[in-house]
Tab-separated table of C-alpha atoms in Angstrom:
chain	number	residue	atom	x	y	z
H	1	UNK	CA	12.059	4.244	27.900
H	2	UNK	CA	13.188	1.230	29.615
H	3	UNK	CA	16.403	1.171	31.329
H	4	UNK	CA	19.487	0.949	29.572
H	5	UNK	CA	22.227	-1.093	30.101
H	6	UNK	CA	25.859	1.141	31.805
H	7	UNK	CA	27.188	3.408	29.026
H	8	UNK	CA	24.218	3.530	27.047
H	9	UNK	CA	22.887	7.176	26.898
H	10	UNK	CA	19.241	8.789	26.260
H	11	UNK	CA	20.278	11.771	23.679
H	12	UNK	CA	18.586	14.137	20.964
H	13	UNK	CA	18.821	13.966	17.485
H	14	UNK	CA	20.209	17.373	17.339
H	15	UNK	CA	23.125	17.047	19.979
H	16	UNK	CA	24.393	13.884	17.527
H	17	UNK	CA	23.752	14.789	14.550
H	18	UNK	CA	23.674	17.998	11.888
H	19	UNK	CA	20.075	18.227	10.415
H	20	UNK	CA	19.302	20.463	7.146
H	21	UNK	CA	16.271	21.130	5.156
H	22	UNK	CA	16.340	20.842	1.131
H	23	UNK	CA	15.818	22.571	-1.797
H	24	UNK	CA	12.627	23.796	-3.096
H	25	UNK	CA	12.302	23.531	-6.769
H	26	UNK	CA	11.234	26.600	-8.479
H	27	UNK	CA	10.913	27.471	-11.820
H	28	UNK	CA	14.582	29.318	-11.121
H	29	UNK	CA	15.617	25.827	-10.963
H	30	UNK	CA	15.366	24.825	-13.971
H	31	UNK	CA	18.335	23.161	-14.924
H	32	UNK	CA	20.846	25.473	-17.268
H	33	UNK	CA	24.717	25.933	-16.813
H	34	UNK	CA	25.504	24.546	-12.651
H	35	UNK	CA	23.074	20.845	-12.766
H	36	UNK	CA	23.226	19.033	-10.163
H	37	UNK	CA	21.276	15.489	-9.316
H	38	UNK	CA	18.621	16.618	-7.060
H	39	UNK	CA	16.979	13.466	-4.837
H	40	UNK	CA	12.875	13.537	-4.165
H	41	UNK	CA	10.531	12.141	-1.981
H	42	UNK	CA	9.891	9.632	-4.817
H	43	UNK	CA	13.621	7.911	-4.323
H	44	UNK	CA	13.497	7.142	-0.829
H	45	UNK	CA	10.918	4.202	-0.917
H	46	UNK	CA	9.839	1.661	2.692
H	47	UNK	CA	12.437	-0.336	0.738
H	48	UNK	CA	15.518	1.844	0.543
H	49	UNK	CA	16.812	4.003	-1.943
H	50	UNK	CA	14.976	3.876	-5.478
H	51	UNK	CA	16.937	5.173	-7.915
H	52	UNK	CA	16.234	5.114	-11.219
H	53	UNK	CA	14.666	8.074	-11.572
H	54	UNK	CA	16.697	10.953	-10.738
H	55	UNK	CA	15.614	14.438	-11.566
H	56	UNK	CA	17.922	17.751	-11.546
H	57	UNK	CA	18.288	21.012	-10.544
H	58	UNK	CA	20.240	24.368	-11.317
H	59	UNK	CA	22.264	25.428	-8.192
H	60	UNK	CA	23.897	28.677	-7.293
H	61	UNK	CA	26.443	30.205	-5.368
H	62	UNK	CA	27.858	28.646	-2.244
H	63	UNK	CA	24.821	25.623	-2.300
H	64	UNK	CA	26.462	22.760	-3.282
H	65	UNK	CA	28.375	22.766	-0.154
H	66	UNK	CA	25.482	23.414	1.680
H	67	UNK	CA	22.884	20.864	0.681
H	68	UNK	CA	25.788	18.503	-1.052
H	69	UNK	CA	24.994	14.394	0.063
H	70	UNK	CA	27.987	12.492	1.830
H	71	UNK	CA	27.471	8.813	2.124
H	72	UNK	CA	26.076	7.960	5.498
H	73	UNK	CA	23.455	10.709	5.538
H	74	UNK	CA	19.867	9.724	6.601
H	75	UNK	CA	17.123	10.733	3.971
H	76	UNK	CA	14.197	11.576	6.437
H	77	UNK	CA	10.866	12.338	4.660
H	78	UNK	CA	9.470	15.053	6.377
H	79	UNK	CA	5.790	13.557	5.350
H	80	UNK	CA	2.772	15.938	3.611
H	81	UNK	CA	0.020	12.963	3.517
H	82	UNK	CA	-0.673	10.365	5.808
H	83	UNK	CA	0.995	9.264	9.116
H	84	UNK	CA	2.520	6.053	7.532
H	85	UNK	CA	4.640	8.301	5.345
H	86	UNK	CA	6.410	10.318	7.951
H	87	UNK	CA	9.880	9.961	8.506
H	88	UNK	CA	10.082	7.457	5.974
H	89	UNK	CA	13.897	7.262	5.504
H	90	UNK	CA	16.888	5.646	3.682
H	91	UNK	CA	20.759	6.041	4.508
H	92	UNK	CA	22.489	7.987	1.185
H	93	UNK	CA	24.955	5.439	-0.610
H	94	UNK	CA	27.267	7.931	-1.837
H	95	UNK	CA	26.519	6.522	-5.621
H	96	UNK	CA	26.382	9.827	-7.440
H	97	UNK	CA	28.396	12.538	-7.093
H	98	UNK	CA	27.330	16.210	-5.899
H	99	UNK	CA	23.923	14.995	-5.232
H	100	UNK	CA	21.377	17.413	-3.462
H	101	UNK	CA	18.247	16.614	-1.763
H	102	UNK	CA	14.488	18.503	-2.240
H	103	UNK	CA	13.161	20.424	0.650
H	104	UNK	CA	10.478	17.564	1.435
H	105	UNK	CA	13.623	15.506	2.767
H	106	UNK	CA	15.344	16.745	5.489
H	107	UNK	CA	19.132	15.418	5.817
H	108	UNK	CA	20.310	13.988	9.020
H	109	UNK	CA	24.497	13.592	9.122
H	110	UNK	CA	25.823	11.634	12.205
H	111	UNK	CA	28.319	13.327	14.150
H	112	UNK	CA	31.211	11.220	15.788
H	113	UNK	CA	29.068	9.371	18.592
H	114	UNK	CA	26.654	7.566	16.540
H	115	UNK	CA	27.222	5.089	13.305
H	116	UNK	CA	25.359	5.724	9.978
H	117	UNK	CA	24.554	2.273	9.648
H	118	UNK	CA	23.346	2.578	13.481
H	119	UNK	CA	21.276	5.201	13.204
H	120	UNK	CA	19.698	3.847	10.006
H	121	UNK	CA	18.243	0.943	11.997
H	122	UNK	CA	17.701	3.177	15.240
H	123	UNK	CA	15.265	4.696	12.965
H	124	UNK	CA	12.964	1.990	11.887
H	125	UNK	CA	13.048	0.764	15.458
H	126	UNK	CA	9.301	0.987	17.280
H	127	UNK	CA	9.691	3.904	19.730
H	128	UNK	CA	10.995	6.246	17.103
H	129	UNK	CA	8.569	5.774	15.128
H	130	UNK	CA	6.056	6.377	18.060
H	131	UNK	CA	8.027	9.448	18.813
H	132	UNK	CA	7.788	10.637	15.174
H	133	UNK	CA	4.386	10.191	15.133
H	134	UNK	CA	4.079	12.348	17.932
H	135	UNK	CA	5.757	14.683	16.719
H	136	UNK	CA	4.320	15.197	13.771
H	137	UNK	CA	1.988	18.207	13.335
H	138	UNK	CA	-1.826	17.215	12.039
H	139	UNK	CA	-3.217	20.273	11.534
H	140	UNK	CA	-5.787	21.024	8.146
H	141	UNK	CA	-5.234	17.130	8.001
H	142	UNK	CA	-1.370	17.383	7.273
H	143	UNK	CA	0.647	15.572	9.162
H	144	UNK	CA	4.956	16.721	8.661
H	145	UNK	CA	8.091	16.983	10.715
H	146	UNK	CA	10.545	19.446	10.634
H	147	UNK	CA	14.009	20.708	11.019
H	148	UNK	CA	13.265	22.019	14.749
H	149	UNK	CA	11.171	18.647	15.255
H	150	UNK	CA	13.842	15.960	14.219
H	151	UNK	CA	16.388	18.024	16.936
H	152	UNK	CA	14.037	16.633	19.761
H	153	UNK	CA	13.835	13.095	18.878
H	154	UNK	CA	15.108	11.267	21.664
H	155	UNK	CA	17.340	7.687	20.611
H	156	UNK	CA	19.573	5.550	22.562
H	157	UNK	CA	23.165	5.665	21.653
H	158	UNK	CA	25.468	3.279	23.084
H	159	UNK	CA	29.189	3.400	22.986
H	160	UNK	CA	30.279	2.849	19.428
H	161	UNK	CA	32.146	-1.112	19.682
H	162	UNK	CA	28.561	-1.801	20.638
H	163	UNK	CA	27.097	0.047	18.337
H	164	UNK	CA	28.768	-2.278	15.780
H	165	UNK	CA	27.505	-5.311	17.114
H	166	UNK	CA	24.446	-4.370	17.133
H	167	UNK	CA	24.471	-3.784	13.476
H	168	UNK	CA	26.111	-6.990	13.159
H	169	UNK	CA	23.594	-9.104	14.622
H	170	UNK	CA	20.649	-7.187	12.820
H	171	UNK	CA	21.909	-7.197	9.688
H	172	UNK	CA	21.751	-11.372	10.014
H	173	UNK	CA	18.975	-11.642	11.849
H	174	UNK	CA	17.072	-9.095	9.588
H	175	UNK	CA	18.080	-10.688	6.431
H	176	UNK	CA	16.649	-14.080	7.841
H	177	UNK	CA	13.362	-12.434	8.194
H	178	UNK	CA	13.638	-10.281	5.100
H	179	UNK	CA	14.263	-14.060	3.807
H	180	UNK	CA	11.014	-15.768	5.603
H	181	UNK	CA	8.492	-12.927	3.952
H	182	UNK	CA	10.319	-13.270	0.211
H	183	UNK	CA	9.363	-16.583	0.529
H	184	UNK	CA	5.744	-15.940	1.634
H	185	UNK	CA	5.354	-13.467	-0.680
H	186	UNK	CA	6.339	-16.006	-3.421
H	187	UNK	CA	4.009	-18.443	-2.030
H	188	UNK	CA	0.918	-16.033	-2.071
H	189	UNK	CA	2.001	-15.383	-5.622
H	190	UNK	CA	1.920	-18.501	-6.510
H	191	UNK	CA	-1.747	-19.247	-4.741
H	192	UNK	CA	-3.083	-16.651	-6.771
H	193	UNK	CA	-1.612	-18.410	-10.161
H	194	UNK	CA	-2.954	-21.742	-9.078
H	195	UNK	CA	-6.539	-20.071	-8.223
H	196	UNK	CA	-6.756	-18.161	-11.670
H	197	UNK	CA	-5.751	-21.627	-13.461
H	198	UNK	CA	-8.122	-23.344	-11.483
H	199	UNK	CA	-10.968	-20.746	-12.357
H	200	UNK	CA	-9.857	-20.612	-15.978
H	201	UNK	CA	-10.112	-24.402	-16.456
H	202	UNK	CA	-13.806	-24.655	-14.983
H	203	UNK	CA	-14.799	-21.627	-17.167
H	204	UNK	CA	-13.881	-22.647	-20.279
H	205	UNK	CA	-13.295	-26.087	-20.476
H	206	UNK	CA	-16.811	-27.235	-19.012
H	207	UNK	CA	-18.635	-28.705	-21.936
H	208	UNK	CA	-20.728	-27.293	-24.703
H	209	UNK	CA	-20.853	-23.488	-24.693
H	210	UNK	CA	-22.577	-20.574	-25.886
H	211	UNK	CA	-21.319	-16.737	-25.659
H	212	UNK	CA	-23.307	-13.931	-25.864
H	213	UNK	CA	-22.886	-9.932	-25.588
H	214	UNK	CA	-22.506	-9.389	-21.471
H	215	UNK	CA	-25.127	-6.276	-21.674
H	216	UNK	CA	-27.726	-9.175	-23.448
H	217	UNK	CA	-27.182	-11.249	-20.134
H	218	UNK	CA	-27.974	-7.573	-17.535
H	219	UNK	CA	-31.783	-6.545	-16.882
H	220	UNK	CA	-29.777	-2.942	-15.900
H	221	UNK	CA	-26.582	-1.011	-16.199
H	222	UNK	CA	-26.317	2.026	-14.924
H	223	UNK	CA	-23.785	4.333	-13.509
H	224	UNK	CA	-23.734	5.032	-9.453
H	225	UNK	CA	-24.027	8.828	-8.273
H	226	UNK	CA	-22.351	10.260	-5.401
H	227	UNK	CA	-24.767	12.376	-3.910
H	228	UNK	CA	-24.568	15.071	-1.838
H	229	UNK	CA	-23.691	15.861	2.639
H	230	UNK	CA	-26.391	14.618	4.319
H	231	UNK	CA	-29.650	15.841	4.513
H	232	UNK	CA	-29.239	18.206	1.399
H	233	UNK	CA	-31.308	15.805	-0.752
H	234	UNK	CA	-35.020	13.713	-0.193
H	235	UNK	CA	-32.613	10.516	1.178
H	236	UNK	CA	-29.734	9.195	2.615
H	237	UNK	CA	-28.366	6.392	1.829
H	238	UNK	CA	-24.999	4.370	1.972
H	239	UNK	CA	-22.687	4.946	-0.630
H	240	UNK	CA	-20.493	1.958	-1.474
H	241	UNK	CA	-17.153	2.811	-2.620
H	242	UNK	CA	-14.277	1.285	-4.520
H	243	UNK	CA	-12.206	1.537	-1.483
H	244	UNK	CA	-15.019	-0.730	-0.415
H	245	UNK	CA	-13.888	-3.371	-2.700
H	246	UNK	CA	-11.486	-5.795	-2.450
H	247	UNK	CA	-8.778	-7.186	-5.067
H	248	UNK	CA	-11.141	-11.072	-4.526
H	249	UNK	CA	-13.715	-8.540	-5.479
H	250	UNK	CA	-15.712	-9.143	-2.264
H	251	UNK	CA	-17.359	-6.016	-0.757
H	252	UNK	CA	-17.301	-4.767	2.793
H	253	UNK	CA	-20.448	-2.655	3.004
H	254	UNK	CA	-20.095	-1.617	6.887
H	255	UNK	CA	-17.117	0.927	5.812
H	256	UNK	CA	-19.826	2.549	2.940
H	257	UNK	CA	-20.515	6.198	3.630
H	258	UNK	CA	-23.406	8.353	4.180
H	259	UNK	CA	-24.960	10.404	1.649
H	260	UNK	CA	-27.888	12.323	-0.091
H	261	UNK	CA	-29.663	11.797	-3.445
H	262	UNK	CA	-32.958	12.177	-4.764
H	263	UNK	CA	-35.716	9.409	-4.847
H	264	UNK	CA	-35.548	9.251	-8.131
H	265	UNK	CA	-31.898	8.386	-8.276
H	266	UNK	CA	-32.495	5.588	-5.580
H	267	UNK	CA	-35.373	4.130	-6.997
H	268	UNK	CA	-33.565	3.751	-10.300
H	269	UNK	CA	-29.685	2.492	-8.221
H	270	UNK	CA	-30.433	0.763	-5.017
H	271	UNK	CA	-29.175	-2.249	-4.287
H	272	UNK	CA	-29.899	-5.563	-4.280
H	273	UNK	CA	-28.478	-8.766	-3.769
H	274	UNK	CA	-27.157	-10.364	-6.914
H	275	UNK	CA	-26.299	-7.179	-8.261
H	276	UNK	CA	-22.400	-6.759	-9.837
H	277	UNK	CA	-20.536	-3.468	-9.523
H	278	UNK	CA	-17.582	-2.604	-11.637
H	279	UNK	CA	-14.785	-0.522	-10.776
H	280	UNK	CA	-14.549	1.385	-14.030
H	281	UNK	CA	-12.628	4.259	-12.085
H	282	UNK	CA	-9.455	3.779	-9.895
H	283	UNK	CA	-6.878	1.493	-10.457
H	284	UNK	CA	-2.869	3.167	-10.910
H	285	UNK	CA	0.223	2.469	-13.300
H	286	UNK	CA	0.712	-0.779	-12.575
H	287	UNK	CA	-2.723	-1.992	-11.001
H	288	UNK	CA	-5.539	-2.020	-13.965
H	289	UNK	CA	-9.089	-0.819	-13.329
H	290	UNK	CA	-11.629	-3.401	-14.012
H	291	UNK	CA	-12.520	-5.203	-10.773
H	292	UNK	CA	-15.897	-6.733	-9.884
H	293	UNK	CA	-17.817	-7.284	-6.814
H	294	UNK	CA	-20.657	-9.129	-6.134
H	295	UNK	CA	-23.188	-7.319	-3.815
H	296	UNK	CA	-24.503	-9.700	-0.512
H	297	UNK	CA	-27.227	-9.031	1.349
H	298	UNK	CA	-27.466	-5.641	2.579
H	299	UNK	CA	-28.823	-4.037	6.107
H	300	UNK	CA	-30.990	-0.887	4.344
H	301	UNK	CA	-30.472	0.884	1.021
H	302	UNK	CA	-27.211	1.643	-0.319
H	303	UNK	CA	-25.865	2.483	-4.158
H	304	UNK	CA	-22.560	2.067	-6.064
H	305	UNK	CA	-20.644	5.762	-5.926
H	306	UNK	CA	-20.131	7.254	-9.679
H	307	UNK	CA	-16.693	5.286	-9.848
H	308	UNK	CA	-18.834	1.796	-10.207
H	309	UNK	CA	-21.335	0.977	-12.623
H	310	UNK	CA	-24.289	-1.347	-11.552
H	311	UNK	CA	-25.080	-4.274	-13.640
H	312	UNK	CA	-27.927	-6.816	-12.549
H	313	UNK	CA	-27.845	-9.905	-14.440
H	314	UNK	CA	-31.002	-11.326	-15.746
H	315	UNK	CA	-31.390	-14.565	-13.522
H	316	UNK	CA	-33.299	-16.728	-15.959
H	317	UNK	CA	-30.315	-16.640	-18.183
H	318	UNK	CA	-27.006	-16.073	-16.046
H	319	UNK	CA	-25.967	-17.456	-12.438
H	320	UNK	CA	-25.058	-13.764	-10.507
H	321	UNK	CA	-22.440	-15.857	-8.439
H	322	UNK	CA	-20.947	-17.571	-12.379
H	323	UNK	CA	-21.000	-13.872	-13.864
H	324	UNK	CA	-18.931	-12.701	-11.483
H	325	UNK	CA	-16.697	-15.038	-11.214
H	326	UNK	CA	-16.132	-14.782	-15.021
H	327	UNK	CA	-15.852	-11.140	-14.976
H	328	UNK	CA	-12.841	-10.968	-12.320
H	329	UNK	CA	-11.162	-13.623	-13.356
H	330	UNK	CA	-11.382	-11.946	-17.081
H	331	UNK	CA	-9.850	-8.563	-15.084
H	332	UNK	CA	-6.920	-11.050	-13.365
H	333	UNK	CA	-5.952	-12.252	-16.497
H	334	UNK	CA	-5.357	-8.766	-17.720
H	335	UNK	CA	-8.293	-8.587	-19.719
H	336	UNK	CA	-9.153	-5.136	-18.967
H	337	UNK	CA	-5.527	-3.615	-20.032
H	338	UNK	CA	-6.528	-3.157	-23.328
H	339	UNK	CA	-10.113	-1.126	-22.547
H	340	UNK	CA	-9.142	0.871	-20.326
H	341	UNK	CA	-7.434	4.601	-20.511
H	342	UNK	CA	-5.564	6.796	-18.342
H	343	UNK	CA	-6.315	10.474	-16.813
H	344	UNK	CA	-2.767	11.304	-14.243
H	345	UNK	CA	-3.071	8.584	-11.950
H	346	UNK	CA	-6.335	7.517	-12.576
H	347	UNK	CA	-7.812	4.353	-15.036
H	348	UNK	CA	-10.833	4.579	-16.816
H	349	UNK	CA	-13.048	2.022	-18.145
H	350	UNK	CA	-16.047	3.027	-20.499
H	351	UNK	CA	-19.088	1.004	-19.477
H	352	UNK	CA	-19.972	1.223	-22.873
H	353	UNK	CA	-17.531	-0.479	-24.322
H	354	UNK	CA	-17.323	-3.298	-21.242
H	355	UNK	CA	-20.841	-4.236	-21.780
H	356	UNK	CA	-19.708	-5.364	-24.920
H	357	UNK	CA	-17.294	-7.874	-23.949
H	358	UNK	CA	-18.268	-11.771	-25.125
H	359	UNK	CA	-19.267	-13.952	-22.005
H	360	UNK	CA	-18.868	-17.986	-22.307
H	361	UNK	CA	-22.439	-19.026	-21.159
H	362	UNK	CA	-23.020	-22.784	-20.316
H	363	UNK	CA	-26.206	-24.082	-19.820
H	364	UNK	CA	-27.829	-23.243	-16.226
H	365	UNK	CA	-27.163	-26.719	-14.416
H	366	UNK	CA	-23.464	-26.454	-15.359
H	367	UNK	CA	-23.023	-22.530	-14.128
H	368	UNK	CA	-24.352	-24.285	-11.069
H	369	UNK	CA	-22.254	-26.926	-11.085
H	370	UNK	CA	-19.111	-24.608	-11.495
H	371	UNK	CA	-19.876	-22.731	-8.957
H	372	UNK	CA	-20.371	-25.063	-6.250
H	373	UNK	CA	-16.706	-26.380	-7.084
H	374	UNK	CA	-15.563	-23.040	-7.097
H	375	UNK	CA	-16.545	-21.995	-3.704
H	376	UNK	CA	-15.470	-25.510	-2.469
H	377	UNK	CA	-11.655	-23.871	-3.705
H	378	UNK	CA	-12.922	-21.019	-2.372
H	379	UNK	CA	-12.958	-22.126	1.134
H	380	UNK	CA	-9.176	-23.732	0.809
H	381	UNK	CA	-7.849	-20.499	-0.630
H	382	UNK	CA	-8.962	-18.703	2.193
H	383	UNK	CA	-7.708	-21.286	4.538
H	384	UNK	CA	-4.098	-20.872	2.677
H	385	UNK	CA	-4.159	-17.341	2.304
H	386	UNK	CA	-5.195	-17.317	5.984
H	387	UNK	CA	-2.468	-19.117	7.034
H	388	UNK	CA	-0.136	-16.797	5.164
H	389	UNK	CA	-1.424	-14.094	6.591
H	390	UNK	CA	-1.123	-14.986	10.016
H	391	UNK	CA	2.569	-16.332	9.347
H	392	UNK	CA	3.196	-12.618	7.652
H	393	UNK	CA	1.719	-11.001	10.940
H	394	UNK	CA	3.843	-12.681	12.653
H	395	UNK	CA	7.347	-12.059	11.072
H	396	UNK	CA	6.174	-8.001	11.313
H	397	UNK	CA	5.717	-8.773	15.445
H	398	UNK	CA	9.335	-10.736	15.080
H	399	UNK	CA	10.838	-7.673	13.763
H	400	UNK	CA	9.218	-5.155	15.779
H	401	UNK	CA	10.236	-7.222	19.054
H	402	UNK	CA	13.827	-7.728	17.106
H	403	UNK	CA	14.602	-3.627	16.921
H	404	UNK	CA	12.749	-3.087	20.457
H	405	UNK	CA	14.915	-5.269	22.092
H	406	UNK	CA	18.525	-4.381	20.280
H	407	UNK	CA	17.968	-0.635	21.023
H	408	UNK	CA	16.666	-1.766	24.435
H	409	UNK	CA	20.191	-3.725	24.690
H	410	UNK	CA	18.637	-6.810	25.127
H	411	UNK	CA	20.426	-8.287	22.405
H	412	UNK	CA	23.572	-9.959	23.314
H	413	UNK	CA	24.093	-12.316	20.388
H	414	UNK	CA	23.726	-15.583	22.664
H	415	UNK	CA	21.127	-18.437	21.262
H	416	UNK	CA	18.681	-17.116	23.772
H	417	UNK	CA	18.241	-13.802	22.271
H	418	UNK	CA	15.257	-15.640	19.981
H	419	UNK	CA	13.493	-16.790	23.084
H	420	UNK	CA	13.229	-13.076	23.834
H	421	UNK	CA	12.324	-11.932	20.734
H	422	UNK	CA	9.381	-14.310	21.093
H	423	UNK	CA	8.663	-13.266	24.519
H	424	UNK	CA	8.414	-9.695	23.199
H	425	UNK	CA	6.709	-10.461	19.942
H	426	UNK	CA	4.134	-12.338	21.719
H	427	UNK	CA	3.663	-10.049	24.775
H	428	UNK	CA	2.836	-7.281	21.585
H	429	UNK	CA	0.844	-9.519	19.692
């Protein structure tokens, strides 16, 4: 750690703070004659506290004033999934009364030496969270903290007056950047809208039309397979997934996976350039299943996994490059809602039923013709989205170099404290 400025001190979670698991809910639990508001994983989002959705639970003797919430405690999620996850954390409000956590949160009360509000930002700030990670056990693939864990994370802890300046001066320079990415955000939002009005006016207001059935316009539509470890089958192939996808519907092939299937199954599935796949397994609550990609040229054989289905559009009657761009932009303006169904968390399309869905066809020269102008927008959308991108990039650096240098107590509040943020942002770039 670098060296602190006179009265700052190096110290461990557990000599400033109380730390105490949760409760595991068990059917005992259930909530009867003592219910209590019991706080998940779920309500402790990257954004804060979440909550409007709060479960309960039945408590007993002696526990309420053992797991009991006071406003100021730190909501640390002890993480079961991946690394971004752990110690994921929120500072409790104090909005509802006799509120208990679950045993996947583990609450952290400050003692007398360190601010709520202080340690709440300590938290997010880089080198705990590269000290968490550390921390963190990754065995079977799991990667958690614990009670004994969080005792032996190390943060700085100045004397409190400074303490509260440094909260001070976060809190507006924080909400200045929280400001800059709202505003990108709302410009990437709009982008989008302007692209799908843009798409929607060459589609269907260029000229005389025809529609026809979308499985009359495919020479094939077949399912993809998944295959088995390599080597168990006669050949292995790349297996392109939907993770492989993107929301543009453009495909990144180089991530596919290796696997096994029969000769038969390739023969009748592989690849080729032209060829559309649709997601018709995937999605969540609020994203819809239903994207497309359009398959480039490929580097060996590869297949769609049994999540996609593989359509090949007959080229003397349908443009591969107009098809597609029909069929996304028909998923971006919700088309797909309607057709698809839900299994937990998972959306289902029925290829079936998709393949019935009525496609404006123009006449050859004029699918051509749209989609020259399309990937003429193509190219300025990317340069925009590009450009937002790199200005989103940046604000993360801005407020990585922002926390490194307050808990570093480089921030002093003078005008120069923003050259040094941009010294550090750019020294981490």
């Amino acid at each position: 750690m670098t060296e602190l400025p006179a009265g700052w001190f190096v110290r461990k979670l557990g000599d400033v703070a109380s730390i105490q698991g949760g409760i595991q809910k068990q059917p005992k639990r259930a909530p009867k004659l003592n219910v209590k508001p019991f706080l998940r994983v779920a309500n402790v989002t990257a954004s804060g506290l979440d909550l409007t959705d709060i479960h309960s639970v039945e408590l007993f003797d002696g526990e309420l004033s053992r797991y009991s919430l006071r406003k100021g405690d730190l909501l640390v999620v002890e993480g079961n999934g991946s690394p971004s996850q752990i110690g994921r954390a929120a500072v409790w409000d104090g909005s509802i009364d006799d509120c208990v956590h679950q045993n996947h949160l583990i609450r952290v009360r400050p003692g007398s030496d360190v601010l709520p509000s202080y340690l709440g930002l300590v938290w997010n700030s880089p080198r705990s969270r590269d000290r968490l990670t550390e921390l963190a056990s990754s065995s079977s693939g799991l990667h958690t903290l614990s009670v004994s864990k969080l005792k032996r994370v190390d943060i700085p802890v100045p004397p409190l007056g400074e303490q509260r300046r440094i909260v001070e001066l976060l809190d507006d320079h924080l909400s200045r950047l929280d400001a800059a990415n709202e505003s990108l955000e709302l410009a990437a939002r709009r982008a989008e809208r302007l692209w799908l009005s843009a798409v929607t006016r060459l589609l269907f207001l260029s000229g005389e039309q025809r529609a026809a059935p979308l499985i009359d316009l495919l020479d094939l539509s077949v399912g993809g397979v998944w295959g088995s470890a390599p080597g168990e089958d006669e050949c292995d192939v790349r297996v392109l997934r939907v993770t492989e996808m993107s929301r543009d519907g453009s495909l990144e092939p180089s991530t596919a996976v290796l696997r096994s299937i029969s000769k038969r199954q390739l023969d009748k599935r592989e690849l080729r350039a032209g060829d559309l796949l649709l997601e018709k397994s995937g999605g969540g609550p609020n994203t819809p299943v239903g994207r497309v990609g359009l398959v480039g040229e490929l580097a060996g054989s590869a297949i769609c996994s049994n999540f996609m289905q593989l359509m090949r559009p007959n080229a003397d009657r349908v443009l591969p490059e107009y098809l597609h761009v029909y069929l996304q932009s028909f998923h971006l303006r919700g088309g797909t809602q309607s057709m698809q169904t839900a299994s937990t968390n998972i959306r289902n399309i029925k290829a079936s039923e998709y393949v019935r869905l009525s496609v404006p066809i123009p006449a050859m020269d004029e699918q051509a013709r749209i989609v020259r102008e399309l990937e003429e927008m193509k190219a300025s959308r990317q340069r925009l989205s590009s450009g937002l991108l790199a200005a989103t990039r940046r604000g993360v650096g801005l407020k990585r170099a922002l926390l490194e240098a307050a808990f570093s107590g480089r921030l002093t509040g003078r005008s120069s404290d923003l050259d040094r943020v941009e010294e550090l942002a750019e020294a981490n770039a």
